[in-house]
PDB file of C-alpha atoms in Angstrom:
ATOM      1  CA  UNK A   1     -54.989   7.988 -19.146  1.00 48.00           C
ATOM      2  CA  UNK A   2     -53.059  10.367 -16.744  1.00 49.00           C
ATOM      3  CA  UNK A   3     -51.052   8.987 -14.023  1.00 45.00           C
ATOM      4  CA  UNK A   4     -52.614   8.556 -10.738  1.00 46.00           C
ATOM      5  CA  UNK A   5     -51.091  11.251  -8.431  1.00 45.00           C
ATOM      6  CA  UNK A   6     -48.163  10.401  -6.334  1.00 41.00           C
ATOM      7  CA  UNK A   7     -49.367   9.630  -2.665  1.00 42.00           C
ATOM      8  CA  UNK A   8     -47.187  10.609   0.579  1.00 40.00           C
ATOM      9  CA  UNK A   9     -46.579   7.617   2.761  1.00 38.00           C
ATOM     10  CA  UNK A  10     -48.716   7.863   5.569  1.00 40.00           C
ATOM     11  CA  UNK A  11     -47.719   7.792   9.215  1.00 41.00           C
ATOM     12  CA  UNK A  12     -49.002   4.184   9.579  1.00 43.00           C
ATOM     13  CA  UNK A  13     -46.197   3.494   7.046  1.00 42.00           C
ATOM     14  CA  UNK A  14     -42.664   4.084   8.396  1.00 47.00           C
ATOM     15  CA  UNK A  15     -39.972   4.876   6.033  1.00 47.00           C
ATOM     16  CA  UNK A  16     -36.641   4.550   7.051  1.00 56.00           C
ATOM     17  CA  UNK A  17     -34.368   7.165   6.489  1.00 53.00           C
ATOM     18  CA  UNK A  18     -32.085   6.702   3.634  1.00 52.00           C
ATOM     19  CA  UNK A  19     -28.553   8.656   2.118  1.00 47.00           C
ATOM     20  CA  UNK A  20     -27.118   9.660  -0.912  1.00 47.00           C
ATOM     21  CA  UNK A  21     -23.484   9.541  -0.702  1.00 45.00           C
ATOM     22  CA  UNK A  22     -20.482  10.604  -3.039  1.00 48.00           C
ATOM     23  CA  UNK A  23     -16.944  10.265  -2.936  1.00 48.00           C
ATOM     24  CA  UNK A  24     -14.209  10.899  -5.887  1.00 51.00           C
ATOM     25  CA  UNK A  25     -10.601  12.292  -4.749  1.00 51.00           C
ATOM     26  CA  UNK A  26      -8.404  12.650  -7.910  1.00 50.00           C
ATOM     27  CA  UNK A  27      -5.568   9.533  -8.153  1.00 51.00           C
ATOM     28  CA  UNK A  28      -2.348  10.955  -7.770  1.00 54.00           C
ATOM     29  CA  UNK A  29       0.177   9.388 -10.443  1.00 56.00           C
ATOM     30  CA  UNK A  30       3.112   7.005  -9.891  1.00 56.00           C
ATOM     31  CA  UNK A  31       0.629   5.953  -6.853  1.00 53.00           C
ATOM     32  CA  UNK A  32       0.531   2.275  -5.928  1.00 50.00           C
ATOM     33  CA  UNK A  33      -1.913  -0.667  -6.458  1.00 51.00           C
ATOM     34  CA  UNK A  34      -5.305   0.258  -4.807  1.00 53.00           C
ATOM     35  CA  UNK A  35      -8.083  -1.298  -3.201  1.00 54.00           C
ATOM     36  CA  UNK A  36     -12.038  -0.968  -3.777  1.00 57.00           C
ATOM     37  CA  UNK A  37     -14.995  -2.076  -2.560  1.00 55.00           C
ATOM     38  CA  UNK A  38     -12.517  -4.673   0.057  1.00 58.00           C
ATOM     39  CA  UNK A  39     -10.369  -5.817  -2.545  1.00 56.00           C
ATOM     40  CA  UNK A  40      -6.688  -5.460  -3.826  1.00 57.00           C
ATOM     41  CA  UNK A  41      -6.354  -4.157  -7.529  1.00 53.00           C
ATOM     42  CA  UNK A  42      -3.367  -4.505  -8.620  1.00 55.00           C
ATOM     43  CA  UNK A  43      -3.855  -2.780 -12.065  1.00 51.00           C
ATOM     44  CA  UNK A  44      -5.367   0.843 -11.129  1.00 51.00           C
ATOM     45  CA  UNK A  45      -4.286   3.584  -9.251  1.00 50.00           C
ATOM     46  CA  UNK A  46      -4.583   4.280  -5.816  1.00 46.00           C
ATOM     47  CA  UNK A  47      -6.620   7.271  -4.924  1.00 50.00           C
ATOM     48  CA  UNK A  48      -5.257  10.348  -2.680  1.00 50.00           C
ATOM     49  CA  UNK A  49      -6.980  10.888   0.324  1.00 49.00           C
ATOM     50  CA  UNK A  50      -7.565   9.828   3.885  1.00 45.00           C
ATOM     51  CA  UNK A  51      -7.507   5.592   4.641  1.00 44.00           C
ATOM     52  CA  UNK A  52      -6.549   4.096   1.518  1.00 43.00           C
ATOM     53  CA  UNK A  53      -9.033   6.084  -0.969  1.00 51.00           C
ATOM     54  CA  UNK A  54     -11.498   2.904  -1.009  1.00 77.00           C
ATOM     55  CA  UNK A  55     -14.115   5.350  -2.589  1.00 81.00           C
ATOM     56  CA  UNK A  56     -16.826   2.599  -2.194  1.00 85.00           C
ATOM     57  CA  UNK A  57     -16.545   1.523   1.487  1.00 88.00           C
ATOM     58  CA  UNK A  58     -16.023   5.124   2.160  1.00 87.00           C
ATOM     59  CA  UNK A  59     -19.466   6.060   0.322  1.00 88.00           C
ATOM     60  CA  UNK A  60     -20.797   3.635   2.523  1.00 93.00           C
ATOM     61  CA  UNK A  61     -19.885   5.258   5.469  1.00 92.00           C
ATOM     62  CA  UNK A  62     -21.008   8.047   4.724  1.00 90.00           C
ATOM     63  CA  UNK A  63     -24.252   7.124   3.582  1.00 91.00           C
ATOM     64  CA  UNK A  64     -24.760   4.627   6.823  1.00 94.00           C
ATOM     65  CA  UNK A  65     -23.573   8.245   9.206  1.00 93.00           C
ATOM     66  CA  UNK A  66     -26.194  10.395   6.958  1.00 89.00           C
ATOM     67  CA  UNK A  67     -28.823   7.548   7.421  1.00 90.00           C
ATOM     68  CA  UNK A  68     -28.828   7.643  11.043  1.00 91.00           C
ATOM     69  CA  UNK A  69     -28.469  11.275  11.590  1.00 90.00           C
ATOM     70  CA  UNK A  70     -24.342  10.870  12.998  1.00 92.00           C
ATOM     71  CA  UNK A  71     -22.869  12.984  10.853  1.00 90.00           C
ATOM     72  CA  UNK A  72     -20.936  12.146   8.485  1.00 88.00           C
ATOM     73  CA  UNK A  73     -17.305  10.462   7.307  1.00 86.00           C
ATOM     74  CA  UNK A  74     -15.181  13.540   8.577  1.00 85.00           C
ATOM     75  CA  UNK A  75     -17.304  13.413  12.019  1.00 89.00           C
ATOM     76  CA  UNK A  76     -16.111  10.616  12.888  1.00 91.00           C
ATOM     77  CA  UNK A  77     -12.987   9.695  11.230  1.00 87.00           C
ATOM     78  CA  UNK A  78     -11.517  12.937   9.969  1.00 81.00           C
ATOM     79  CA  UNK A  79      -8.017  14.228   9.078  1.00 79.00           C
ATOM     80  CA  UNK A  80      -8.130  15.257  12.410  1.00 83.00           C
ATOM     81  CA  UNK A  81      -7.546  11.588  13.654  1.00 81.00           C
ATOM     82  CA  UNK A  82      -3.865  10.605  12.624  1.00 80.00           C
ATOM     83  CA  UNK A  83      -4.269   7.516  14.034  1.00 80.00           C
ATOM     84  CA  UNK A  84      -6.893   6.719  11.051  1.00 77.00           C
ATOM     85  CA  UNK A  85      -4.498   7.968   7.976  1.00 73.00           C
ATOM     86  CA  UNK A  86      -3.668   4.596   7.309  1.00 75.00           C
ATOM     87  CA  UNK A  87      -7.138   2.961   8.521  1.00 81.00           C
ATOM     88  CA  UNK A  88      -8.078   0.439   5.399  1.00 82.00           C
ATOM     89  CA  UNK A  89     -11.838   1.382   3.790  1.00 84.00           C
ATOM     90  CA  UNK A  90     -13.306  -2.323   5.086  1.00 89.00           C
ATOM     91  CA  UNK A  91     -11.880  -1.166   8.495  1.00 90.00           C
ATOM     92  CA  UNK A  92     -13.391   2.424   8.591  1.00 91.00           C
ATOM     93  CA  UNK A  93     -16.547   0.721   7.164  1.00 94.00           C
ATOM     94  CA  UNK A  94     -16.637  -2.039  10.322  1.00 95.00           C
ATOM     95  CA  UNK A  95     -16.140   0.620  12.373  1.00 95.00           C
ATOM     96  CA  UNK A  96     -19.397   3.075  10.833  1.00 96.00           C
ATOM     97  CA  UNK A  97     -21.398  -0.029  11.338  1.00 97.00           C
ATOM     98  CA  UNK A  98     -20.178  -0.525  14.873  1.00 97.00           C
ATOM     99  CA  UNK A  99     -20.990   3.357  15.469  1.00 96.00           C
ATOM    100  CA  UNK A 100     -24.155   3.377  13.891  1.00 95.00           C
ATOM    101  CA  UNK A 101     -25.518   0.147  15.441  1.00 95.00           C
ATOM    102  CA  UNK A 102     -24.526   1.353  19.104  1.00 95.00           C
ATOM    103  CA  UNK A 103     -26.411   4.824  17.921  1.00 93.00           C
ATOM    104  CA  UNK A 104     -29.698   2.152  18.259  1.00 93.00           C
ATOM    105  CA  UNK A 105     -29.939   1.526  14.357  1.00 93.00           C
ATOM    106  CA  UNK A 106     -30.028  -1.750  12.451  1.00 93.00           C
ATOM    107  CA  UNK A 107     -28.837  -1.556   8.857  1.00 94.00           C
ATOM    108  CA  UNK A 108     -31.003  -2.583   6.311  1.00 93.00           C
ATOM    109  CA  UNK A 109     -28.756  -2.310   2.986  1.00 93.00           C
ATOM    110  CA  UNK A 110     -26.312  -0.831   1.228  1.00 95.00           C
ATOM    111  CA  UNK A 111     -25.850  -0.405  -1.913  1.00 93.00           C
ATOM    112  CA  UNK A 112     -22.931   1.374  -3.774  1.00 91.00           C
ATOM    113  CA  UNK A 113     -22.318   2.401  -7.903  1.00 89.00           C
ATOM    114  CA  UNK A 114     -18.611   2.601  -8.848  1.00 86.00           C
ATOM    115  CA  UNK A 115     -18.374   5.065 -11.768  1.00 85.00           C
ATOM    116  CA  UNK A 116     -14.821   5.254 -13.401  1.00 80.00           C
ATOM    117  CA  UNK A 117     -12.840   3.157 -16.496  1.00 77.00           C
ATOM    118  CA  UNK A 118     -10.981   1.273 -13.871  1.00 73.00           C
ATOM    119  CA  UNK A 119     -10.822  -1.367 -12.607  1.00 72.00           C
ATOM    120  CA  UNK A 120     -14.102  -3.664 -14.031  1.00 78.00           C
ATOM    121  CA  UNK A 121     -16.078  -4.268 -11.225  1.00 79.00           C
ATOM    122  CA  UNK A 122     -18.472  -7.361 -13.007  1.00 83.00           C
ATOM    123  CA  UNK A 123     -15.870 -10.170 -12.780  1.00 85.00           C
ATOM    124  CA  UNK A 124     -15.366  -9.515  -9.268  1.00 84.00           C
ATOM    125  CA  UNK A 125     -18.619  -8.129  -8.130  1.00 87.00           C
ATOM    126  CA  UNK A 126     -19.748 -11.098  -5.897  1.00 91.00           C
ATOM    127  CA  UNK A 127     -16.158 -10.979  -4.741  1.00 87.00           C
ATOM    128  CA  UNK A 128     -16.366  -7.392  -3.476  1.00 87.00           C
ATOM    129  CA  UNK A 129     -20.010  -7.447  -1.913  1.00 91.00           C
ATOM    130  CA  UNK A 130     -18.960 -10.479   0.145  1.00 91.00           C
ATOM    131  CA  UNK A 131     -15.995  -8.752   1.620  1.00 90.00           C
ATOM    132  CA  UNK A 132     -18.520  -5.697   2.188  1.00 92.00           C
ATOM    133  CA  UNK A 133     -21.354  -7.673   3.925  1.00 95.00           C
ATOM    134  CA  UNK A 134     -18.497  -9.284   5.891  1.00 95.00           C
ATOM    135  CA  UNK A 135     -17.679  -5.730   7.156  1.00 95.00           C
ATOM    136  CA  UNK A 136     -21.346  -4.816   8.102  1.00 96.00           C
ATOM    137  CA  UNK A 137     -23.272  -7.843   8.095  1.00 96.00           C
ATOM    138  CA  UNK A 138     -25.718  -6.459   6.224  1.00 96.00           C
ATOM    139  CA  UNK A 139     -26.947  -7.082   2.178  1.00 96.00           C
ATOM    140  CA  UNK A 140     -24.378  -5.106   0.167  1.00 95.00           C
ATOM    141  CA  UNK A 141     -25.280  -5.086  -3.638  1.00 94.00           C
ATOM    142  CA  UNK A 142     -22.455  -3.313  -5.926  1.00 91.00           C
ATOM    143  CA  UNK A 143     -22.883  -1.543  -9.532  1.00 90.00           C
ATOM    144  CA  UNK A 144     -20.457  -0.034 -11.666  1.00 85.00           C
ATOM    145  CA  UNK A 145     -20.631   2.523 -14.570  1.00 86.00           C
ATOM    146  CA  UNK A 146     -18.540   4.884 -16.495  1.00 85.00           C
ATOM    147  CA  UNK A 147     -19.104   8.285 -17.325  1.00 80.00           C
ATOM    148  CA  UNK A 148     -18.513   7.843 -21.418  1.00 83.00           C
ATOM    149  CA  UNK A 149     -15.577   9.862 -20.990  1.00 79.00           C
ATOM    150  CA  UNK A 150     -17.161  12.704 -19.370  1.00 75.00           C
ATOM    151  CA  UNK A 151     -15.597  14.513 -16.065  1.00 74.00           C
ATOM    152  CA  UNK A 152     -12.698  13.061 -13.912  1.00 70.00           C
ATOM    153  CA  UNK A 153     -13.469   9.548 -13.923  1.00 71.00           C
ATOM    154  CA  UNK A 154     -13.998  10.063 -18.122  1.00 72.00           C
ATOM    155  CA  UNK A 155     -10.494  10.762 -18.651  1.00 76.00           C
ATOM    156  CA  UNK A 156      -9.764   8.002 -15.772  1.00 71.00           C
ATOM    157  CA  UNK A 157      -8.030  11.044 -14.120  1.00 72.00           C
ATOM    158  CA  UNK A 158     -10.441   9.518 -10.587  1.00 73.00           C
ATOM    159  CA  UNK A 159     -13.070   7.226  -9.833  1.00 79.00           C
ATOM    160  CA  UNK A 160     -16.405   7.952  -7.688  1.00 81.00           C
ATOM    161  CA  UNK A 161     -18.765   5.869  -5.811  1.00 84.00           C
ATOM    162  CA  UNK A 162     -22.370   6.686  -4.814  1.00 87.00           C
ATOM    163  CA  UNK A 163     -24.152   4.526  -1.742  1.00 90.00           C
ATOM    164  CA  UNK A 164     -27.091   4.865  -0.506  1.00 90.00           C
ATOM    165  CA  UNK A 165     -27.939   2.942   2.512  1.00 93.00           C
ATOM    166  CA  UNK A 166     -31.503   1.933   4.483  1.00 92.00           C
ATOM    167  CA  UNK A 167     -31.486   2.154   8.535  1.00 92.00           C
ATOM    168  CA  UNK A 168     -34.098   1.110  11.014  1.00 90.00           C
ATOM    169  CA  UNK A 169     -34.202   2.002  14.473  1.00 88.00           C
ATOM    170  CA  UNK A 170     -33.602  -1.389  16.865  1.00 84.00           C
ATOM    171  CA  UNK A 171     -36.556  -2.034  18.593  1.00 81.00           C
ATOM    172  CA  UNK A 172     -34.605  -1.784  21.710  1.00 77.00           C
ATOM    173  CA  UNK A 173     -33.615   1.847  20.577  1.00 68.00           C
ATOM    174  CA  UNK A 174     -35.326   4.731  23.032  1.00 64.00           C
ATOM    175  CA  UNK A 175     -37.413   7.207  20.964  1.00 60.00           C
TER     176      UNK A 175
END
């Protein structure tokens, strides 16, 4: 039998806005140990960009910003802001939560896919979504996947993280 056809949630049903966020700036070689999803690793490559290239907490940010209508990671934290160039991912990420919860939202979730060859997320995946939820106090769940050699993160030349996050409006929030 066909498939029923697909329903639109109906105003009795709230749905709460959601993001879809990417982040991949290339790693620059001879760069230093680098740090992902709130933890040191030692074996990969640092990646250029603003902060310390912590593609996953930075994906988070800018999914939380894009959730609650703020904007996004350059809005609030861009190059703009010398005083953030050195501003660790978990620290920009404490700092979107603190923004987006005094915008009148509670976060819901996060959750974040690594794609690149390095480094292997699975043996330190609870690891690395503790540190998150620690920075938001919210669920974090963390995947990881390659690309099969495809694109910049095939040929390990970068690595990219996707986050999509879930925001409600605080009850106390003014509509």
């Amino acid at each position: 039998p066909p498939s029923p056809p697909c329903r639109p949630l109906s105003s009795a049903t709230p749905s709460p806005p959601t993001c879809l966020a990417l982040r991949g700036p290339p790693s620059p070689a001879g760069a230093p140990p680098w740090s992902c999803s709130g933890l040191p690793w030692p074996c990969a490559r640092v990646l250029a960009g603003q902060s310390d290239g912590a593609v996953a907490s930075l994906s988070a940010c800018d999914a939380l910003f894009s959730a609650a209508g703020l904007g996004d990671l350059g809005t609030h934290f861009g190059t703009d802001r010398p005083e953030m160039a050195d501003a660790s991912g978990v620290t920009l990420l404490k700092q979107a939560a603190r923004i987006v919860a005094d915008a009148g939202f509670v976060i819901g979730n996060i959750a974040i896919q690594v794609i690149g060859n390095q480094p292997k997320l699975g043996p330190r995946r609870l690891e690395a979504q503790d540190a998150l939820h620690a920075a938001v106090m919210a669920p974090v769940s963390i995947s990881a996947t390659t690309t099969d050699g495809l694109g910049l993160t095939g040929r390990s030349e970068g690595i990219a993280a996707i986050a999509t996050a879930i925001v409600f409006a605080s009850p106390s929030r003014p509509l």
